[in-house]
Amino acid sequence: MQYRTIAHTVVSAVGLGAMPLSIEHRPDETRAIATVHAALDAGVTLIDTADSYHWHAHEAGHNELLIARALARYGGDTSHVLVATKGGRGRPGDGSWTVTATPARLKRAAEASAKRLDVDAIGLYQLHKPDPTVPWAESVGALRELLDAGTIRAAGISNVTTAQIRQAHQILGDGLVSVQNQYSPAVRDSEPELQLSERLGLAFLPWSPLGGISRSSLDGPSGPTSAGTAFHRIATERDVSPQQIALAWLLARSPAVIPVPGASRPASITDSARAVELTLNTQELAELEDVRPS
C-alpha cells in the first residue's frame, strides 16, 4: 500500500467507501464484514461512512454500526484506521435523500455518530451537503463548535463549490482538512474544487470515483457502465481491471486525491487497493485526459 495524508494523519492512498454495505441491494452482514476485513488486509486505513448510509427509514447509522462491529471483530490492530463519517443528510426509506444541516441537527448527529462508532472523538467528520435553507456559515460554524468541544478531531465538507470551500476555510482554519465531491472519469465538474483543495493543503476525496467504469451503488444492479474506452483498452494492455486504471488515473491527478471506491464484495476492494501499484506513463495519461465514458 502507498500512503497520503489528510492534514497530519497518514492514510492509505485508496480508501473504502462503505455505503454499498448498507443501502439498497446490500450484502448480508457476513459478506459486509468480510469486505471490510479484506480492505484492512489489503492495507486500507481510511473508511468512509455516514449516518445516512442505510436503507430503511428507522435504521439511521446502520453503516456506522456495521463498521464499528467489523473493526471490533478484526484480528489485527485497527488503531491506525481513520473512520470518516458524515452528517446532514437523511433517508426517509423511499429511496430518496434529504438535507438538514442546521447547527443543532449537525451537533446531535455528530454526538450520535461518535456513540455508534464507539469513539471518544470522531477522527474526521464531514458536512455531507450544504442545506439551501441554512446559511452556509451557520452549518460550518457547527463544525467549529464540534471541533472546540472535542467531539470531532478534524472537519471536512462535501458536495461544495469553490466559494463554499473558501468560506469554510476562513471559519475552520486548520480544522478543515478535506473536501469530498463527486469526481471520476465520467464526471469531472469538480476540477476547480480539486485544484483549490490542493492549493489550500486539503485532501480531496472523490466519491463515486469509478463513475463511467463501474456502476454506482446508487444506480442499482442495472445501472449503466461503459466499455471500449481508453480506460478499458489500457487495462487490457496492462492485464489489470479498468477500475484499477481509473483509480490510478485519479491518483495521478493530484497528490491531494484519495479515492474512496465503494465495495460490497471482498474481491472488489482487494482489486481497488492494487491500483496504488500502477504508475501510468505520460502517453497513457494523455490518452485518458479527454475520455468521458458514458
Tab-separated table of C-alpha atoms in Angstrom:
chain	number	residue	atom	x	y	z
A	1	MET	CA	0.000	0.000	0.000
A	2	GLN	CA	1.058	3.585	-0.633
A	3	TYR	CA	0.032	6.424	1.638
A	4	ARG	CA	-1.134	10.014	1.522
A	5	THR	CA	-2.042	12.495	4.223
A	6	ILE	CA	-5.191	14.149	5.496
A	7	ALA	CA	-3.721	17.064	7.429
A	8	HIS	CA	-1.229	15.310	9.727
A	9	THR	CA	-2.867	11.884	9.511
A	10	VAL	CA	-1.281	9.318	7.216
A	11	VAL	CA	-3.832	7.122	5.418
A	12	SER	CA	-3.817	4.639	2.580
A	13	ALA	CA	-3.836	6.224	-0.882
A	14	VAL	CA	-7.067	4.344	-1.635
A	15	GLY	CA	-9.846	4.165	0.936
A	16	LEU	CA	-13.016	2.113	1.279
A	17	GLY	CA	-16.376	3.690	0.520
A	18	ALA	CA	-18.653	1.726	2.832
A	19	MET	CA	-22.031	2.949	1.544
A	20	PRO	CA	-22.801	-0.164	-0.604
A	21	LEU	CA	-22.675	-2.290	2.545
A	22	SER	CA	-25.811	-0.675	3.993
A	23	ILE	CA	-28.069	0.799	1.319
A	24	GLU	CA	-30.353	-0.913	-1.189
A	25	HIS	CA	-29.069	-4.214	-2.621
A	26	ARG	CA	-26.672	-4.504	0.322
A	27	PRO	CA	-24.963	-7.813	1.095
A	28	ASP	CA	-25.680	-9.836	4.204
A	29	GLU	CA	-23.645	-8.925	7.268
A	30	THR	CA	-21.216	-11.811	6.906
A	31	ARG	CA	-20.137	-10.635	3.450
A	32	ALA	CA	-20.206	-6.994	4.508
A	33	ILE	CA	-17.817	-7.596	7.390
A	34	ALA	CA	-15.643	-9.786	5.177
A	35	THR	CA	-15.416	-6.842	2.755
A	36	VAL	CA	-14.196	-4.505	5.499
A	37	HIS	CA	-11.701	-7.105	6.664
A	38	ALA	CA	-10.442	-7.594	3.099
A	39	ALA	CA	-9.868	-3.848	2.888
A	40	LEU	CA	-7.843	-3.918	6.102
A	41	ASP	CA	-5.886	-6.945	4.891
A	42	ALA	CA	-5.033	-5.001	1.709
A	43	GLY	CA	-3.625	-2.125	3.757
A	44	VAL	CA	-6.613	0.234	3.542
A	45	THR	CA	-6.619	2.581	6.540
A	46	LEU	CA	-9.367	5.039	5.511
A	47	ILE	CA	-13.024	4.018	5.735
A	48	ASP	CA	-15.707	6.454	4.599
A	49	THR	CA	-19.193	6.171	6.090
A	50	ALA	CA	-22.167	8.376	7.052
A	51	ASP	CA	-25.135	8.272	9.385
A	52	SER	CA	-27.426	8.333	6.330
A	53	TYR	CA	-25.947	5.215	4.760
A	54	HIS	CA	-28.896	2.946	5.408
A	55	TRP	CA	-31.869	1.514	3.542
A	56	HIS	CA	-34.992	1.635	5.682
A	57	ALA	CA	-36.434	4.666	7.431
A	58	HIS	CA	-35.692	3.741	11.037
A	59	GLU	CA	-32.150	2.403	10.765
A	60	ALA	CA	-30.077	5.604	10.722
A	61	GLY	CA	-26.458	4.822	11.477
A	62	HIS	CA	-26.650	1.281	10.041
A	63	ASN	CA	-23.338	1.676	8.245
A	64	GLU	CA	-21.544	3.252	11.198
A	65	LEU	CA	-22.632	0.407	13.476
A	66	LEU	CA	-21.546	-2.118	10.847
A	67	ILE	CA	-18.095	-0.538	10.551
A	68	ALA	CA	-17.720	-0.494	14.336
A	69	ARG	CA	-18.583	-4.210	14.520
A	70	ALA	CA	-16.223	-5.061	11.670
A	71	LEU	CA	-13.320	-3.253	13.304
A	72	ALA	CA	-14.038	-4.856	16.676
A	73	ARG	CA	-14.026	-8.337	15.109
A	74	TYR	CA	-10.844	-7.855	13.084
A	75	GLY	CA	-7.978	-9.913	14.353
A	76	GLY	CA	-5.299	-7.268	13.842
A	77	ASP	CA	-4.526	-3.777	15.095
A	78	THR	CA	-7.012	-1.139	13.881
A	79	SER	CA	-5.779	1.822	15.931
A	80	HIS	CA	-4.292	3.386	12.789
A	81	VAL	CA	-7.562	3.228	10.803
A	82	LEU	CA	-9.269	6.570	10.192
A	83	VAL	CA	-13.040	6.273	10.067
A	84	ALA	CA	-14.517	9.338	8.363
A	85	THR	CA	-18.230	9.850	8.775
A	86	LYS	CA	-20.719	12.485	7.651
A	87	GLY	CA	-23.858	14.218	8.877
A	88	GLY	CA	-26.515	16.491	7.456
A	89	ARG	CA	-28.442	14.121	5.211
A	90	GLY	CA	-31.262	11.677	5.825
A	91	ARG	CA	-33.119	8.822	4.157
A	92	PRO	CA	-36.875	8.548	4.711
A	93	GLY	CA	-36.952	4.992	3.396
A	94	ASP	CA	-38.467	5.598	-0.037
A	95	GLY	CA	-35.125	5.714	-1.835
A	96	SER	CA	-34.788	9.493	-1.621
A	97	TRP	CA	-32.230	11.610	0.232
A	98	THR	CA	-32.972	14.681	2.346
A	99	VAL	CA	-30.747	17.509	3.565
A	100	THR	CA	-30.946	19.037	7.039
A	101	ALA	CA	-27.788	20.854	8.088
A	102	THR	CA	-28.952	23.123	10.896
A	103	PRO	CA	-26.339	23.595	13.626
A	104	ALA	CA	-28.494	21.803	16.192
A	105	ARG	CA	-29.035	18.830	13.893
A	106	LEU	CA	-25.352	18.554	12.999
A	107	LYS	CA	-24.241	18.630	16.627
A	108	ARG	CA	-26.759	15.978	17.648
A	109	ALA	CA	-25.802	13.862	14.646
A	110	ALA	CA	-22.082	14.029	15.420
A	111	GLU	CA	-22.643	13.019	19.033
A	112	ALA	CA	-24.796	10.082	17.909
A	113	SER	CA	-22.193	9.033	15.318
A	114	ALA	CA	-19.441	9.029	17.947
A	115	LYS	CA	-21.522	6.699	20.113
A	116	ARG	CA	-22.251	4.331	17.225
A	117	LEU	CA	-18.592	4.252	16.219
A	118	ASP	CA	-17.642	3.745	19.891
A	119	VAL	CA	-15.045	6.524	19.890
A	120	ASP	CA	-14.333	9.407	22.228
A	121	ALA	CA	-13.889	11.725	19.234
A	122	ILE	CA	-14.604	11.241	15.530
A	123	GLY	CA	-11.395	11.256	13.512
A	124	LEU	CA	-12.916	13.094	10.534
A	125	TYR	CA	-16.444	14.484	10.485
A	126	GLN	CA	-17.792	15.827	7.204
A	127	LEU	CA	-20.770	18.053	6.474
A	128	HIS	CA	-22.497	15.848	3.935
A	129	LYS	CA	-24.143	18.511	1.770
A	130	PRO	CA	-24.964	22.229	2.004
A	131	ASP	CA	-28.516	22.866	3.150
A	132	PRO	CA	-30.090	25.529	0.905
A	133	THR	CA	-32.351	26.603	3.784
A	134	VAL	CA	-29.468	27.258	6.190
A	135	PRO	CA	-26.747	29.907	5.745
A	136	TRP	CA	-23.526	28.107	4.902
A	137	ALA	CA	-21.610	29.907	7.622
A	138	GLU	CA	-24.054	28.595	10.244
A	139	SER	CA	-23.653	24.970	9.159
A	140	VAL	CA	-19.875	25.303	9.056
A	141	GLY	CA	-19.996	27.092	12.398
A	142	ALA	CA	-21.453	23.926	13.899
A	143	LEU	CA	-18.316	22.073	12.775
A	144	ARG	CA	-16.249	24.749	14.535
A	145	GLU	CA	-18.205	24.155	17.733
A	146	LEU	CA	-17.763	20.393	17.419
A	147	LEU	CA	-14.016	20.875	16.998
A	148	ASP	CA	-13.831	23.164	20.004
A	149	ALA	CA	-15.863	20.716	22.097
A	150	GLY	CA	-13.581	17.810	21.174
A	151	THR	CA	-16.441	15.821	19.646
A	152	ILE	CA	-14.503	15.663	16.360
A	153	ARG	CA	-10.778	15.882	15.684
A	154	ALA	CA	-10.981	17.219	12.126
A	155	ALA	CA	-13.658	18.565	9.792
A	156	GLY	CA	-14.463	18.037	6.135
A	157	ILE	CA	-17.067	19.316	3.697
A	158	SER	CA	-18.772	17.513	0.825
A	159	ASN	CA	-20.634	18.438	-2.359
A	160	VAL	CA	-19.344	22.000	-2.265
A	161	THR	CA	-18.282	24.837	-4.552
A	162	THR	CA	-15.014	26.740	-4.519
A	163	ALA	CA	-16.731	29.667	-2.776
A	164	GLN	CA	-18.011	27.362	-0.053
A	165	ILE	CA	-14.540	25.851	0.386
A	166	ARG	CA	-13.010	29.296	0.829
A	167	GLN	CA	-15.637	30.368	3.354
A	168	ALA	CA	-15.316	27.124	5.320
A	169	HIS	CA	-11.540	27.524	5.344
A	170	GLN	CA	-11.897	31.024	6.798
A	171	ILE	CA	-14.168	29.747	9.566
A	172	LEU	CA	-12.390	26.488	10.391
A	173	GLY	CA	-8.767	27.278	9.610
A	174	ASP	CA	-6.553	24.242	10.172
A	175	GLY	CA	-9.610	22.354	11.425
A	176	LEU	CA	-10.756	21.931	7.813
A	177	VAL	CA	-8.788	19.053	6.314
A	178	SER	CA	-10.787	17.600	3.419
A	179	VAL	CA	-13.234	18.101	0.581
A	180	GLN	CA	-15.364	15.265	-0.775
A	181	ASN	CA	-17.020	15.875	-4.156
A	182	GLN	CA	-18.085	13.633	-6.988
A	183	TYR	CA	-15.172	13.181	-9.373
A	184	SER	CA	-14.472	10.336	-11.785
A	185	PRO	CA	-13.544	9.540	-15.393
A	186	ALA	CA	-17.127	10.386	-16.369
A	187	VAL	CA	-17.738	13.350	-14.017
A	188	ARG	CA	-15.015	15.991	-13.855
A	189	ASP	CA	-17.040	19.081	-12.941
A	190	SER	CA	-15.160	19.450	-9.653
A	191	GLU	CA	-11.778	20.144	-11.240
A	192	PRO	CA	-11.771	23.710	-9.789
A	193	GLU	CA	-12.571	22.345	-6.326
A	194	LEU	CA	-9.778	19.788	-6.653
A	195	GLN	CA	-7.267	22.442	-7.650
A	196	LEU	CA	-8.328	24.736	-4.813
A	197	SER	CA	-8.125	21.887	-2.303
A	198	GLU	CA	-4.562	21.191	-3.379
A	199	ARG	CA	-3.611	24.854	-3.033
A	200	LEU	CA	-5.109	25.011	0.460
A	201	GLY	CA	-3.466	21.779	1.588
A	202	LEU	CA	-6.766	19.902	1.835
A	203	ALA	CA	-7.259	16.256	0.939
A	204	PHE	CA	-9.696	15.705	-1.932
A	205	LEU	CA	-11.754	12.530	-1.565
A	206	PRO	CA	-13.601	11.740	-4.799
A	207	TRP	CA	-16.902	9.980	-4.210
A	208	SER	CA	-18.202	7.592	-6.858
A	209	PRO	CA	-14.639	7.603	-8.282
A	210	LEU	CA	-15.373	4.798	-10.733
A	211	GLY	CA	-18.176	6.640	-12.500
A	212	GLY	CA	-18.339	5.527	-16.121
A	213	ILE	CA	-16.252	2.464	-15.364
A	214	SER	CA	-18.361	0.646	-12.767
A	215	ARG	CA	-21.957	1.013	-11.679
A	216	SER	CA	-22.538	3.239	-8.690
A	217	SER	CA	-24.447	1.701	-5.814
A	218	LEU	CA	-26.952	4.479	-6.346
A	219	ASP	CA	-27.646	3.167	-9.855
A	220	GLY	CA	-28.818	-0.239	-8.725
A	221	PRO	CA	-27.848	-3.540	-10.340
A	222	SER	CA	-28.985	-2.439	-13.783
A	223	GLY	CA	-27.142	0.855	-13.843
A	224	PRO	CA	-25.080	1.877	-16.868
A	225	THR	CA	-21.415	1.162	-17.445
A	226	SER	CA	-19.092	1.847	-20.327
A	227	ALA	CA	-16.856	-0.404	-22.373
A	228	GLY	CA	-14.336	0.122	-25.113
A	229	THR	CA	-12.817	3.378	-23.851
A	230	ALA	CA	-9.113	4.071	-23.414
A	231	PHE	CA	-9.520	3.068	-19.754
A	232	HIS	CA	-10.602	-0.402	-20.865
A	233	ARG	CA	-8.008	-0.694	-23.631
A	234	ILE	CA	-5.146	0.290	-21.324
A	235	ALA	CA	-6.478	-2.118	-18.692
A	236	THR	CA	-6.299	-4.940	-21.246
A	237	GLU	CA	-2.760	-3.953	-22.202
A	238	ARG	CA	-1.730	-3.847	-18.538
A	239	ASP	CA	-3.641	-7.027	-17.671
A	240	VAL	CA	-5.490	-5.283	-14.846
A	241	SER	CA	-9.074	-4.208	-14.306
A	242	PRO	CA	-10.470	-0.963	-15.770
A	243	GLN	CA	-11.274	0.008	-12.175
A	244	GLN	CA	-7.574	-0.066	-11.322
A	245	ILE	CA	-6.791	2.142	-14.297
A	246	ALA	CA	-9.469	4.627	-13.229
A	247	LEU	CA	-8.118	4.797	-9.683
A	248	ALA	CA	-4.510	5.093	-10.877
A	249	TRP	CA	-5.636	7.947	-13.149
A	250	LEU	CA	-7.264	9.682	-10.181
A	251	LEU	CA	-4.156	9.267	-8.049
A	252	ALA	CA	-2.097	10.840	-10.829
A	253	ARG	CA	-4.374	13.891	-10.977
A	254	SER	CA	-3.046	15.396	-7.757
A	255	PRO	CA	-1.210	14.395	-4.578
A	256	ALA	CA	-4.300	15.671	-2.746
A	257	VAL	CA	-6.531	12.944	-4.210
A	258	ILE	CA	-7.516	9.955	-2.063
A	259	PRO	CA	-10.241	7.955	-3.847
A	260	VAL	CA	-12.806	6.072	-1.754
A	261	PRO	CA	-14.288	3.462	-4.122
A	262	GLY	CA	-17.319	1.616	-2.865
A	263	ALA	CA	-17.321	-2.134	-2.487
A	264	SER	CA	-19.785	-4.799	-1.431
A	265	ARG	CA	-17.512	-7.818	-2.008
A	266	PRO	CA	-14.024	-8.611	-0.684
A	267	ALA	CA	-12.715	-9.095	-4.228
A	268	SER	CA	-13.773	-5.591	-5.251
A	269	ILE	CA	-11.857	-3.701	-2.574
A	270	THR	CA	-8.870	-6.020	-2.919
A	271	ASP	CA	-8.742	-5.167	-6.623
A	272	SER	CA	-9.175	-1.427	-5.973
A	273	ALA	CA	-6.378	-1.378	-3.415
A	274	ARG	CA	-3.963	-2.742	-6.025
A	275	ALA	CA	-4.346	0.466	-8.038
A	276	VAL	CA	-1.590	2.012	-5.930
A	277	GLU	CA	0.858	-0.361	-7.628
A	278	LEU	CA	0.186	1.184	-11.054
A	279	THR	CA	2.046	4.142	-12.493
A	280	LEU	CA	0.537	5.395	-15.723
A	281	ASN	CA	3.029	6.763	-18.229
A	282	THR	CA	2.810	10.112	-19.989
A	283	GLN	CA	1.262	8.677	-23.135
A	284	GLU	CA	-1.390	6.768	-21.196
A	285	LEU	CA	-2.312	9.826	-19.156
A	286	ALA	CA	-2.630	11.876	-22.340
A	287	GLU	CA	-4.937	9.276	-23.862
A	288	LEU	CA	-7.128	9.276	-20.750
A	289	GLU	CA	-7.271	13.055	-20.367
A	290	ASP	CA	-10.238	13.712	-22.629
A	291	VAL	CA	-12.028	10.378	-22.278
A	292	ARG	CA	-15.583	10.748	-20.973
A	293	PRO	CA	-17.154	7.297	-20.566
A	294	SER	CA	-20.928	7.389	-20.996
